[in-house]
C-alpha cells in the first residue's frame, strides 16, 4: 500500500507543480509582446498594456494557486481515511478534477479582468 500512496501523492502534485512552474516561467521571460512564453490569449496580445497586465496577473496567481493546491491536496490526502487502493485511486481522481477546475477558473478570472479593462467597448 505504501507504493500506491507514493504514486497517488506524485499524481496529486503534478498539476500544482506545473501551475507553479508556469508562474515562475512568466517572471522574466515574457517581457515583450508576443514572446514565446506567456499568457497568450487574444485579449492579452491586443496591446502592450494588456500583455504586461496579463503576465503580471498570471505570474502571481499561478504561483499562489500552485502552492495552495499542493498544500491542500496533501492535507486532504493525509486526513481522509482510505482503507483500500481502489478508494485511494477514486479519491486521487476526484482531487485531480478539482485541481483541473481550479486552473480553468484561474484562466477565466484573468480573461474576465482583461475583458473588463482592455476590451473595446461596444456602443448600444
Tab-separated table of N, CA, C and O in Angstrom:
chain	number	residue	atom	x	y	z
A	1	UNK	N	0.817	-1.198	0.000
A	1	UNK	CA	0.000	0.000	0.000
A	1	UNK	C	0.863	1.265	0.000
A	1	UNK	O	0.432	2.310	-0.457
A	2	UNK	N	2.106	1.160	0.491
A	2	UNK	CA	2.991	2.332	0.533
A	2	UNK	C	3.318	2.811	-0.876
A	2	UNK	O	3.360	4.013	-1.140
A	3	UNK	N	3.554	1.868	-1.788
A	3	UNK	CA	3.854	2.255	-3.171
A	3	UNK	C	2.649	2.933	-3.815
A	3	UNK	O	2.802	3.873	-4.601
A	4	UNK	N	1.462	2.494	-3.481
A	4	UNK	CA	0.248	3.107	-4.001
A	4	UNK	C	0.109	4.533	-3.477
A	4	UNK	O	-0.241	5.439	-4.223
A	5	UNK	N	0.408	4.741	-2.205
A	5	UNK	CA	0.364	6.077	-1.631
A	5	UNK	C	1.369	7.000	-2.321
A	5	UNK	O	1.066	8.150	-2.637
A	6	UNK	N	2.564	6.510	-2.543
A	6	UNK	CA	3.601	7.318	-3.196
A	6	UNK	C	3.154	7.696	-4.605
A	6	UNK	O	3.314	8.843	-5.028
A	7	UNK	N	2.599	6.746	-5.325
A	7	UNK	CA	2.103	7.026	-6.673
A	7	UNK	C	0.996	8.081	-6.639
A	7	UNK	O	1.004	9.023	-7.437
A	8	UNK	N	0.064	7.946	-5.731
A	8	UNK	CA	-1.047	8.900	-5.654
A	8	UNK	C	-0.563	10.295	-5.248
A	8	UNK	O	-1.036	11.293	-5.788
A	9	UNK	N	0.376	10.379	-4.322
A	9	UNK	CA	0.936	11.679	-3.928
A	9	UNK	C	1.645	12.309	-5.119
A	9	UNK	O	1.505	13.516	-5.386
A	10	UNK	N	2.401	11.523	-5.867
A	10	UNK	CA	3.077	12.033	-7.065
A	10	UNK	C	2.057	12.563	-8.074
A	10	UNK	O	2.213	13.649	-8.617
A	11	UNK	N	1.004	11.811	-8.305
A	11	UNK	CA	-0.028	12.222	-9.254
A	11	UNK	C	-0.725	13.497	-8.767
A	11	UNK	O	-0.995	14.405	-9.549
A	12	UNK	N	-0.991	13.572	-7.464
A	12	UNK	CA	-1.659	14.748	-6.911
A	12	UNK	C	-0.804	16.012	-7.010
A	12	UNK	O	-1.329	17.115	-7.022
A	13	UNK	N	0.507	15.864	-7.070
A	13	UNK	CA	1.380	17.038	-7.099
A	13	UNK	C	1.774	17.467	-8.509
A	13	UNK	O	2.451	18.486	-8.669
A	14	UNK	N	1.352	16.741	-9.534
A	14	UNK	CA	1.723	17.110	-10.914
A	14	UNK	C	1.094	18.446	-11.308
A	14	UNK	O	1.796	19.355	-11.765
A	15	UNK	N	-0.206	18.598	-11.177
A	15	UNK	CA	-0.870	19.835	-11.598
A	15	UNK	C	-0.405	21.029	-10.768
A	15	UNK	O	-0.093	22.084	-11.336
A	16	UNK	N	-0.305	20.932	-9.425
A	16	UNK	CA	0.224	22.075	-8.683
A	16	UNK	C	1.658	22.440	-9.091
A	16	UNK	O	1.989	23.618	-9.203
A	17	UNK	N	2.490	21.438	-9.347
A	17	UNK	CA	3.862	21.719	-9.767
A	17	UNK	C	3.885	22.436	-11.113
A	17	UNK	O	4.607	23.424	-11.289
A	18	UNK	N	3.101	21.962	-12.058
A	18	UNK	CA	3.067	22.607	-13.377
A	18	UNK	C	2.515	24.026	-13.294
A	18	UNK	O	2.992	24.931	-13.982
A	19	UNK	N	1.521	24.240	-12.448
A	19	UNK	CA	0.964	25.577	-12.268
A	19	UNK	C	2.010	26.509	-11.659
A	19	UNK	O	2.195	27.634	-12.125
A	20	UNK	N	2.704	26.039	-10.650
A	20	UNK	CA	3.764	26.826	-10.031
A	20	UNK	C	4.890	27.111	-11.017
A	20	UNK	O	5.394	28.232	-11.111
A	21	UNK	N	5.259	26.118	-11.793
A	21	UNK	CA	6.320	26.277	-12.790
A	21	UNK	C	5.915	27.296	-13.862
A	21	UNK	O	6.739	28.096	-14.294
A	22	UNK	N	4.666	27.288	-14.279
A	22	UNK	CA	4.192	28.283	-15.252
A	22	UNK	C	4.315	29.688	-14.687
A	22	UNK	O	4.651	30.628	-15.408
A	23	UNK	N	4.042	29.848	-13.420
A	23	UNK	CA	4.205	31.153	-12.788
A	23	UNK	C	5.651	31.602	-12.790
A	23	UNK	O	5.964	32.753	-13.100
A	24	UNK	N	6.565	30.690	-12.470
A	24	UNK	CA	7.992	31.040	-12.465
A	24	UNK	C	8.491	31.358	-13.867
A	24	UNK	O	9.305	32.259	-14.052
A	25	UNK	N	8.026	30.638	-14.869
A	25	UNK	CA	8.484	30.891	-16.236
A	25	UNK	C	8.031	32.251	-16.748
A	25	UNK	O	8.677	32.837	-17.612
A	26	UNK	N	6.931	32.759	-16.224
A	26	UNK	CA	6.435	34.058	-16.678
A	26	UNK	C	7.123	35.223	-15.993
A	26	UNK	O	6.912	36.366	-16.365
A	27	UNK	N	7.928	34.991	-14.985
A	27	UNK	CA	8.506	36.086	-14.207
A	27	UNK	C	9.388	37.006	-15.050
A	27	UNK	O	9.227	38.216	-15.002
A	28	UNK	N	10.295	36.466	-15.811
A	28	UNK	CA	11.255	37.302	-16.534
A	28	UNK	C	11.240	37.121	-18.039
A	28	UNK	O	11.755	37.958	-18.752
A	29	UNK	N	10.688	36.062	-18.524
A	29	UNK	CA	10.847	35.731	-19.932
A	29	UNK	C	9.703	36.205	-20.827
A	29	UNK	O	9.691	35.903	-21.999
A	30	UNK	N	8.769	36.936	-20.285
A	30	UNK	CA	7.604	37.347	-21.066
A	30	UNK	C	7.500	38.863	-21.140
A	30	UNK	O	6.424	39.422	-21.133
A	31	UNK	N	8.648	39.521	-21.198
A	31	UNK	CA	8.646	40.981	-21.139
A	31	UNK	C	8.074	41.620	-22.396
A	31	UNK	O	7.410	42.641	-22.325
A	32	UNK	N	8.330	41.039	-23.547
A	32	UNK	CA	7.890	41.657	-24.795
A	32	UNK	C	6.591	41.041	-25.290
A	32	UNK	O	6.359	39.849	-25.130
A	33	UNK	N	5.778	41.891	-25.914
A	33	UNK	CA	4.528	41.424	-26.502
A	33	UNK	C	4.815	40.385	-27.570
A	33	UNK	O	5.663	40.582	-28.429
A	34	UNK	N	4.154	39.261	-27.499
A	34	UNK	CA	4.331	38.199	-28.473
A	34	UNK	C	5.495	37.268	-28.163
A	34	UNK	O	5.932	36.518	-29.030
A	35	UNK	N	6.002	37.296	-26.940
A	35	UNK	CA	7.086	36.390	-26.565
A	35	UNK	C	6.600	34.944	-26.683
A	35	UNK	O	5.401	34.671	-26.645
A	36	UNK	N	7.552	34.031	-26.839
A	36	UNK	CA	7.179	32.616	-26.996
A	36	UNK	C	6.431	32.090	-25.787
A	36	UNK	O	5.514	31.296	-25.919
A	37	UNK	N	6.862	32.494	-24.616
A	37	UNK	CA	6.195	32.057	-23.395
A	37	UNK	C	5.341	33.186	-22.867
A	37	UNK	O	5.641	34.348	-23.049
A	38	UNK	N	4.297	32.815	-22.189
A	38	UNK	CA	3.457	33.825	-21.578
A	38	UNK	C	1.988	33.482	-21.727
A	38	UNK	O	1.613	32.481	-22.317
A	39	UNK	N	1.182	34.350	-21.169
A	39	UNK	CA	-0.262	34.193	-21.267
A	39	UNK	C	-0.664	34.776	-22.608
A	39	UNK	O	-0.775	35.982	-22.764
A	40	UNK	N	-0.883	33.925	-23.593
A	40	UNK	CA	-1.030	34.345	-24.984
A	40	UNK	C	-2.460	34.229	-25.485
A	40	UNK	O	-2.728	33.579	-26.470
A	41	UNK	N	-3.382	34.886	-24.834
A	41	UNK	CA	-4.747	34.907	-25.353
A	41	UNK	C	-4.888	36.095	-26.304
A	41	UNK	O	-4.032	36.976	-26.361
A	42	UNK	N	-5.973	36.129	-27.022
A	42	UNK	CA	-6.203	37.218	-27.978
A	42	UNK	C	-6.281	38.565	-27.261
A	42	UNK	O	-5.726	39.560	-27.726
A	43	UNK	N	-6.956	38.596	-26.127
A	43	UNK	CA	-7.051	39.846	-25.369
A	43	UNK	C	-5.707	40.260	-24.785
A	43	UNK	O	-5.375	41.443	-24.760
A	44	UNK	N	-4.928	39.300	-24.311
A	44	UNK	CA	-3.628	39.636	-23.729
A	44	UNK	C	-2.675	40.189	-24.775
A	44	UNK	O	-1.839	41.036	-24.470
A	45	UNK	N	-2.821	39.759	-26.006
A	45	UNK	CA	-1.921	40.216	-27.065
A	45	UNK	C	-2.476	41.423	-27.825
A	45	UNK	O	-1.888	41.864	-28.800
A	46	UNK	N	-3.576	41.995	-27.362
A	46	UNK	CA	-4.201	43.104	-28.081
A	46	UNK	C	-3.428	44.412	-27.944
A	46	UNK	O	-3.501	45.252	-28.829
A	47	UNK	N	-2.703	44.603	-26.847
A	47	UNK	CA	-1.911	45.821	-26.667
A	47	UNK	C	-0.772	45.534	-25.693
A	47	UNK	O	-0.838	44.567	-24.920
A	48	UNK	N	0.274	46.362	-25.711
A	48	UNK	CA	1.373	46.158	-24.755
A	48	UNK	C	0.920	46.275	-23.295
A	48	UNK	O	1.430	45.558	-22.432
A	49	UNK	N	-0.042	47.150	-23.032
A	49	UNK	CA	-0.531	47.291	-21.659
A	49	UNK	C	-1.280	46.031	-21.211
A	49	UNK	O	-1.113	45.569	-20.084
A	50	UNK	N	-2.105	45.488	-22.102
A	50	UNK	CA	-2.841	44.262	-21.777
A	50	UNK	C	-1.872	43.101	-21.590
A	50	UNK	O	-2.051	42.270	-20.691
A	51	UNK	N	-0.833	43.046	-22.422
A	51	UNK	CA	0.178	41.987	-22.301
A	51	UNK	C	0.866	42.070	-20.942
A	51	UNK	O	0.991	41.071	-20.245
A	52	UNK	N	1.316	43.264	-20.560
A	52	UNK	CA	2.016	43.433	-19.289
A	52	UNK	C	1.108	43.082	-18.110
A	52	UNK	O	1.536	42.402	-17.169
A	53	UNK	N	-0.146	43.512	-18.175
A	53	UNK	CA	-1.077	43.201	-17.093
A	53	UNK	C	-1.325	41.692	-16.993
A	53	UNK	O	-1.325	41.131	-15.899
A	54	UNK	N	-1.534	41.043	-18.125
A	54	UNK	CA	-1.813	39.603	-18.121
A	54	UNK	C	-0.628	38.820	-17.565
A	54	UNK	O	-0.821	37.878	-16.786
A	55	UNK	N	0.593	39.192	-17.939
A	55	UNK	CA	1.763	38.463	-17.453
A	55	UNK	C	1.924	38.653	-15.952
A	55	UNK	O	2.220	37.710	-15.219
A	56	UNK	N	1.718	39.879	-15.484
A	56	UNK	CA	1.853	40.155	-14.050
A	56	UNK	C	0.782	39.417	-13.251
A	56	UNK	O	1.069	38.793	-12.230
A	57	UNK	N	-0.452	39.487	-13.715
A	57	UNK	CA	-1.561	38.830	-13.009
A	57	UNK	C	-1.377	37.318	-12.988
A	57	UNK	O	-1.586	36.675	-11.960
A	58	UNK	N	-0.988	36.757	-14.117
A	58	UNK	CA	-0.827	35.301	-14.192
A	58	UNK	C	0.336	34.811	-13.351
A	58	UNK	O	0.244	33.760	-12.723
A	59	UNK	N	1.428	35.544	-13.337
A	59	UNK	CA	2.594	35.111	-12.568
A	59	UNK	C	2.235	34.930	-11.103
A	59	UNK	O	2.464	33.870	-10.517
A	60	UNK	N	1.651	35.947	-10.523
A	60	UNK	CA	1.314	35.893	-9.099
A	60	UNK	C	0.241	34.839	-8.832
A	60	UNK	O	0.379	34.007	-7.931
A	61	UNK	N	-0.807	34.852	-9.628
A	61	UNK	CA	-1.918	33.922	-9.393
A	61	UNK	C	-1.506	32.475	-9.597
A	61	UNK	O	-1.923	31.600	-8.845
A	62	UNK	N	-0.732	32.195	-10.621
A	62	UNK	CA	-0.321	30.819	-10.867
A	62	UNK	C	0.569	30.301	-9.746
A	62	UNK	O	0.433	29.157	-9.318
A	63	UNK	N	1.477	31.124	-9.258
A	63	UNK	CA	2.362	30.665	-8.186
A	63	UNK	C	1.582	30.430	-6.897
A	63	UNK	O	1.761	29.406	-6.233
A	64	UNK	N	0.700	31.347	-6.552
A	64	UNK	CA	-0.100	31.181	-5.333
A	64	UNK	C	-1.013	29.964	-5.463
A	64	UNK	O	-1.117	29.147	-4.540
A	65	UNK	N	-1.658	29.815	-6.609
A	65	UNK	CA	-2.560	28.681	-6.814
A	65	UNK	C	-1.809	27.353	-6.763
A	65	UNK	O	-2.305	26.383	-6.186
A	66	UNK	N	-0.622	27.300	-7.335
A	66	UNK	CA	0.168	26.072	-7.298
A	66	UNK	C	0.521	25.656	-5.880
A	66	UNK	O	0.384	24.487	-5.500
A	67	UNK	N	0.954	26.616	-5.070
A	67	UNK	CA	1.307	26.309	-3.678
A	67	UNK	C	0.072	25.897	-2.885
A	67	UNK	O	0.103	24.895	-2.151
A	68	UNK	N	-1.013	26.630	-3.048
A	68	UNK	CA	-2.243	26.315	-2.301
A	68	UNK	C	-2.789	24.941	-2.704
A	68	UNK	O	-3.182	24.145	-1.845
A	69	UNK	N	-2.787	24.660	-4.011
A	69	UNK	CA	-3.281	23.346	-4.455
A	69	UNK	C	-2.424	22.218	-3.897
A	69	UNK	O	-2.950	21.179	-3.475
A	70	UNK	N	-1.111	22.390	-3.890
A	70	UNK	CA	-0.224	21.342	-3.368
A	70	UNK	C	-0.474	21.112	-1.882
A	70	UNK	O	-0.622	19.959	-1.432
A	71	UNK	N	-0.535	22.195	-1.112
A	71	UNK	CA	-0.752	22.050	0.328
A	71	UNK	C	-2.117	21.455	0.646
A	71	UNK	O	-2.225	20.554	1.492
A	72	UNK	N	-3.163	21.939	-0.029
A	72	UNK	CA	-4.499	21.388	0.219
A	72	UNK	C	-4.607	19.927	-0.194
A	72	UNK	O	-5.227	19.123	0.501
A	73	UNK	N	-3.996	19.581	-1.316
A	73	UNK	CA	-4.052	18.187	-1.767
A	73	UNK	C	-3.368	17.265	-0.768
A	73	UNK	O	-3.892	16.193	-0.438
A	74	UNK	N	-2.205	17.677	-0.270
A	74	UNK	CA	-1.511	16.849	0.714
A	74	UNK	C	-2.277	16.784	2.027
A	74	UNK	O	-2.388	15.712	2.639
A	75	UNK	N	-2.810	17.901	2.451
A	75	UNK	CA	-3.576	17.927	3.695
A	75	UNK	C	-4.802	17.029	3.610
A	75	UNK	O	-5.062	16.222	4.505
A	76	UNK	N	-5.527	17.133	2.522
A	76	UNK	CA	-6.728	16.309	2.342
A	76	UNK	C	-6.346	14.836	2.171
A	76	UNK	O	-7.002	13.953	2.714
A	77	UNK	N	-5.268	14.580	1.432
A	77	UNK	CA	-4.867	13.193	1.196
A	77	UNK	C	-4.519	12.471	2.495
A	77	UNK	O	-4.838	11.287	2.663
A	78	UNK	N	-3.878	13.168	3.418
A	78	UNK	CA	-3.482	12.509	4.659
A	78	UNK	C	-4.555	12.563	5.736
A	78	UNK	O	-4.456	11.861	6.729
A	79	UNK	N	-5.594	13.361	5.531
A	79	UNK	CA	-6.624	13.452	6.559
A	79	UNK	C	-7.788	12.491	6.332
A	79	UNK	O	-8.463	12.118	7.282
A	80	UNK	N	-8.043	12.110	5.089
A	80	UNK	CA	-9.159	11.215	4.826
A	80	UNK	C	-8.729	9.757	4.944
A	80	UNK	O	-7.663	9.375	4.471
A	81	UNK	N	-9.557	8.952	5.557
A	81	UNK	CA	-9.205	7.533	5.654
A	81	UNK	C	-9.422	6.812	4.325
A	81	UNK	O	-10.477	6.930	3.704
A	82	UNK	N	-8.410	6.133	3.880
A	82	UNK	CA	-8.528	5.319	2.667
A	82	UNK	C	-8.061	3.918	3.030
A	82	UNK	O	-6.889	3.678	3.264
A	83	UNK	N	-9.009	3.011	3.073
A	83	UNK	CA	-8.700	1.660	3.525
A	83	UNK	C	-8.306	0.718	2.395
A	83	UNK	O	-7.771	-0.351	2.637
A	84	UNK	N	-8.540	1.110	1.162
A	84	UNK	CA	-8.153	0.229	0.056
A	84	UNK	C	-7.548	1.058	-1.072
A	84	UNK	O	-7.710	2.275	-1.137
A	85	UNK	N	-6.862	0.381	-1.957
A	85	UNK	CA	-6.228	1.056	-3.087
A	85	UNK	C	-7.278	1.655	-4.021
A	85	UNK	O	-7.070	2.740	-4.566
A	86	UNK	N	-8.391	0.977	-4.186
A	86	UNK	CA	-9.458	1.498	-5.046
A	86	UNK	C	-9.994	2.828	-4.510
A	86	UNK	O	-10.153	3.787	-5.268
A	87	UNK	N	-10.240	2.891	-3.205
A	87	UNK	CA	-10.698	4.155	-2.606
A	87	UNK	C	-9.660	5.254	-2.773
A	87	UNK	O	-10.004	6.405	-3.018
A	88	UNK	N	-8.399	4.902	-2.638
A	88	UNK	CA	-7.329	5.883	-2.791
A	88	UNK	C	-7.284	6.421	-4.214
A	88	UNK	O	-7.133	7.626	-4.428
A	89	UNK	N	-7.446	5.547	-5.212
A	89	UNK	CA	-7.424	5.994	-6.600
A	89	UNK	C	-8.664	6.829	-6.951
A	89	UNK	O	-8.569	7.808	-7.689
A	90	UNK	N	-9.812	6.464	-6.419
A	90	UNK	CA	-11.016	7.258	-6.652
A	90	UNK	C	-10.858	8.644	-6.026
A	90	UNK	O	-11.174	9.660	-6.642
A	91	UNK	N	-10.331	8.681	-4.836
A	91	UNK	CA	-10.086	9.940	-4.147
A	91	UNK	C	-9.068	10.790	-4.918
A	91	UNK	O	-9.254	11.997	-5.088
A	92	UNK	N	-8.008	10.176	-5.416
A	92	UNK	CA	-6.996	10.897	-6.194
A	92	UNK	C	-7.597	11.463	-7.475
A	92	UNK	O	-7.344	12.613	-7.837
A	93	UNK	N	-8.407	10.688	-8.158
A	93	UNK	CA	-9.058	11.166	-9.371
A	93	UNK	C	-9.991	12.334	-9.100
A	93	UNK	O	-10.053	13.295	-9.875
A	94	UNK	N	-10.706	12.276	-7.990
A	94	UNK	CA	-11.600	13.370	-7.619
A	94	UNK	C	-10.808	14.648	-7.348
A	94	UNK	O	-11.177	15.729	-7.809
A	95	UNK	N	-9.717	14.530	-6.627
A	95	UNK	CA	-8.887	15.704	-6.371
A	95	UNK	C	-8.284	16.257	-7.655
A	95	UNK	O	-8.154	17.474	-7.812
A	96	UNK	N	-7.912	15.394	-8.574
A	96	UNK	CA	-7.383	15.863	-9.858
A	96	UNK	C	-8.426	16.667	-10.630
A	96	UNK	O	-8.096	17.665	-11.281
A	97	UNK	N	-9.666	16.243	-10.570
A	97	UNK	CA	-10.731	17.004	-11.227
A	97	UNK	C	-10.882	18.392	-10.606
A	97	UNK	O	-11.043	19.391	-11.321
A	98	UNK	N	-10.805	18.471	-9.288
A	98	UNK	CA	-10.888	19.771	-8.624
A	98	UNK	C	-9.682	20.652	-8.963
A	98	UNK	O	-9.822	21.861	-9.140
A	99	UNK	N	-8.504	20.057	-9.068
A	99	UNK	CA	-7.321	20.829	-9.444
A	99	UNK	C	-7.449	21.369	-10.867
A	99	UNK	O	-7.111	22.523	-11.138
A	100	UNK	N	-7.937	20.544	-11.764
A	100	UNK	CA	-8.133	20.979	-13.152
A	100	UNK	C	-9.162	22.106	-13.213
A	100	UNK	O	-8.974	23.095	-13.931
A	101	UNK	N	-10.234	21.975	-12.453
A	101	UNK	CA	-11.241	23.028	-12.415
A	101	UNK	C	-10.655	24.323	-11.856
A	101	UNK	O	-10.979	25.415	-12.340
A	102	UNK	N	-9.763	24.226	-10.885
A	102	UNK	CA	-9.135	25.422	-10.321
A	102	UNK	C	-8.296	26.149	-11.362
A	102	UNK	O	-8.309	27.383	-11.434
A	103	UNK	N	-7.581	25.410	-12.199
A	103	UNK	CA	-6.775	26.036	-13.249
A	103	UNK	C	-7.680	26.697	-14.289
A	103	UNK	O	-7.399	27.807	-14.757
A	104	UNK	N	-8.780	26.057	-14.638
A	104	UNK	CA	-9.716	26.642	-15.605
A	104	UNK	C	-10.337	27.918	-15.043
A	104	UNK	O	-10.459	28.930	-15.746
A	105	UNK	N	-10.692	27.914	-13.763
A	105	UNK	CA	-11.239	29.114	-13.130
A	105	UNK	C	-10.182	30.216	-13.089
A	105	UNK	O	-10.488	31.394	-13.295
A	106	UNK	N	-8.946	29.842	-12.860
A	106	UNK	CA	-7.848	30.812	-12.857
A	106	UNK	C	-7.729	31.510	-14.209
A	106	UNK	O	-7.615	32.736	-14.282
A	107	UNK	N	-7.782	30.750	-15.276
A	107	UNK	CA	-7.719	31.322	-16.625
A	107	UNK	C	-8.941	32.203	-16.873
A	107	UNK	O	-8.835	33.298	-17.434
A	108	UNK	N	-10.106	31.756	-16.439
A	108	UNK	CA	-11.328	32.528	-16.655
A	108	UNK	C	-11.287	33.861	-15.918
A	108	UNK	O	-11.765	34.876	-16.438
A	109	UNK	N	-10.718	33.891	-14.726
A	109	UNK	CA	-10.656	35.160	-13.997
A	109	UNK	C	-9.722	36.154	-14.684
A	109	UNK	O	-10.031	37.347	-14.741
A	110	UNK	N	-8.611	35.677	-15.204
A	110	UNK	CA	-7.697	36.575	-15.916
A	110	UNK	C	-8.361	37.099	-17.182
A	110	UNK	O	-8.294	38.291	-17.485
A	111	UNK	N	-9.025	36.228	-17.926
A	111	UNK	CA	-9.718	36.665	-19.137
A	111	UNK	C	-10.818	37.672	-18.812
A	111	UNK	O	-11.013	38.642	-19.537
A	112	UNK	N	-11.538	37.451	-17.736
A	112	UNK	CA	-12.596	38.373	-17.339
A	112	UNK	C	-12.019	39.747	-16.998
A	112	UNK	O	-12.565	40.777	-17.408
A	113	UNK	N	-10.938	39.773	-16.256
A	113	UNK	CA	-10.313	41.053	-15.932
A	113	UNK	C	-9.767	41.742	-17.175
A	113	UNK	O	-9.876	42.958	-17.304
A	114	UNK	N	-9.169	40.990	-18.081
A	114	UNK	CA	-8.679	41.580	-19.326
A	114	UNK	C	-9.835	42.159	-20.137
A	114	UNK	O	-9.725	43.242	-20.717
A	115	UNK	N	-10.947	41.433	-20.193
A	115	UNK	CA	-12.111	41.904	-20.939
A	115	UNK	C	-12.652	43.194	-20.323
A	115	UNK	O	-13.010	44.134	-21.031
A	116	UNK	N	-12.695	43.267	-19.000
A	116	UNK	CA	-13.202	44.470	-18.337
A	116	UNK	C	-12.267	45.661	-18.504
A	116	UNK	O	-12.723	46.796	-18.580
A	117	UNK	N	-10.959	45.410	-18.562
A	117	UNK	CA	-10.007	46.516	-18.646
A	117	UNK	C	-9.668	46.930	-20.078
A	117	UNK	O	-9.518	48.112	-20.346
A	118	UNK	N	-9.499	45.966	-20.984
A	118	UNK	CA	-8.893	46.261	-22.268
A	118	UNK	C	-9.746	45.947	-23.489
A	118	UNK	O	-9.351	46.270	-24.596
A	119	UNK	N	-10.878	45.315	-23.324
A	119	UNK	CA	-11.712	45.004	-24.484
A	119	UNK	C	-12.362	46.278	-24.981
A	119	UNK	O	-12.760	47.140	-24.200
A	120	UNK	N	-12.477	46.424	-26.304
A	120	UNK	CA	-13.153	47.617	-26.823
A	120	UNK	C	-14.614	47.618	-26.413
A	120	UNK	O	-15.293	46.601	-26.454
A	121	UNK	N	-15.070	48.782	-25.979
A	121	UNK	CA	-16.462	48.935	-25.570
A	121	UNK	C	-17.347	49.073	-26.788
A	121	UNK	O	-17.035	49.793	-27.728
A	122	UNK	N	-18.474	48.367	-26.797
A	122	UNK	CA	-19.418	48.439	-27.911
A	122	UNK	C	-20.500	49.458	-27.587
A	122	UNK	O	-21.011	49.505	-26.472
A	123	UNK	N	-20.842	50.224	-28.563
A	123	UNK	CA	-21.916	51.211	-28.407
A	123	UNK	C	-23.267	50.508	-28.487
A	123	UNK	O	-23.473	49.626	-29.283
A	124	UNK	N	-24.196	50.934	-27.640
A	124	UNK	CA	-25.521	50.307	-27.631
A	124	UNK	C	-26.429	50.897	-28.671
A	124	UNK	O	-26.335	51.923	-29.183
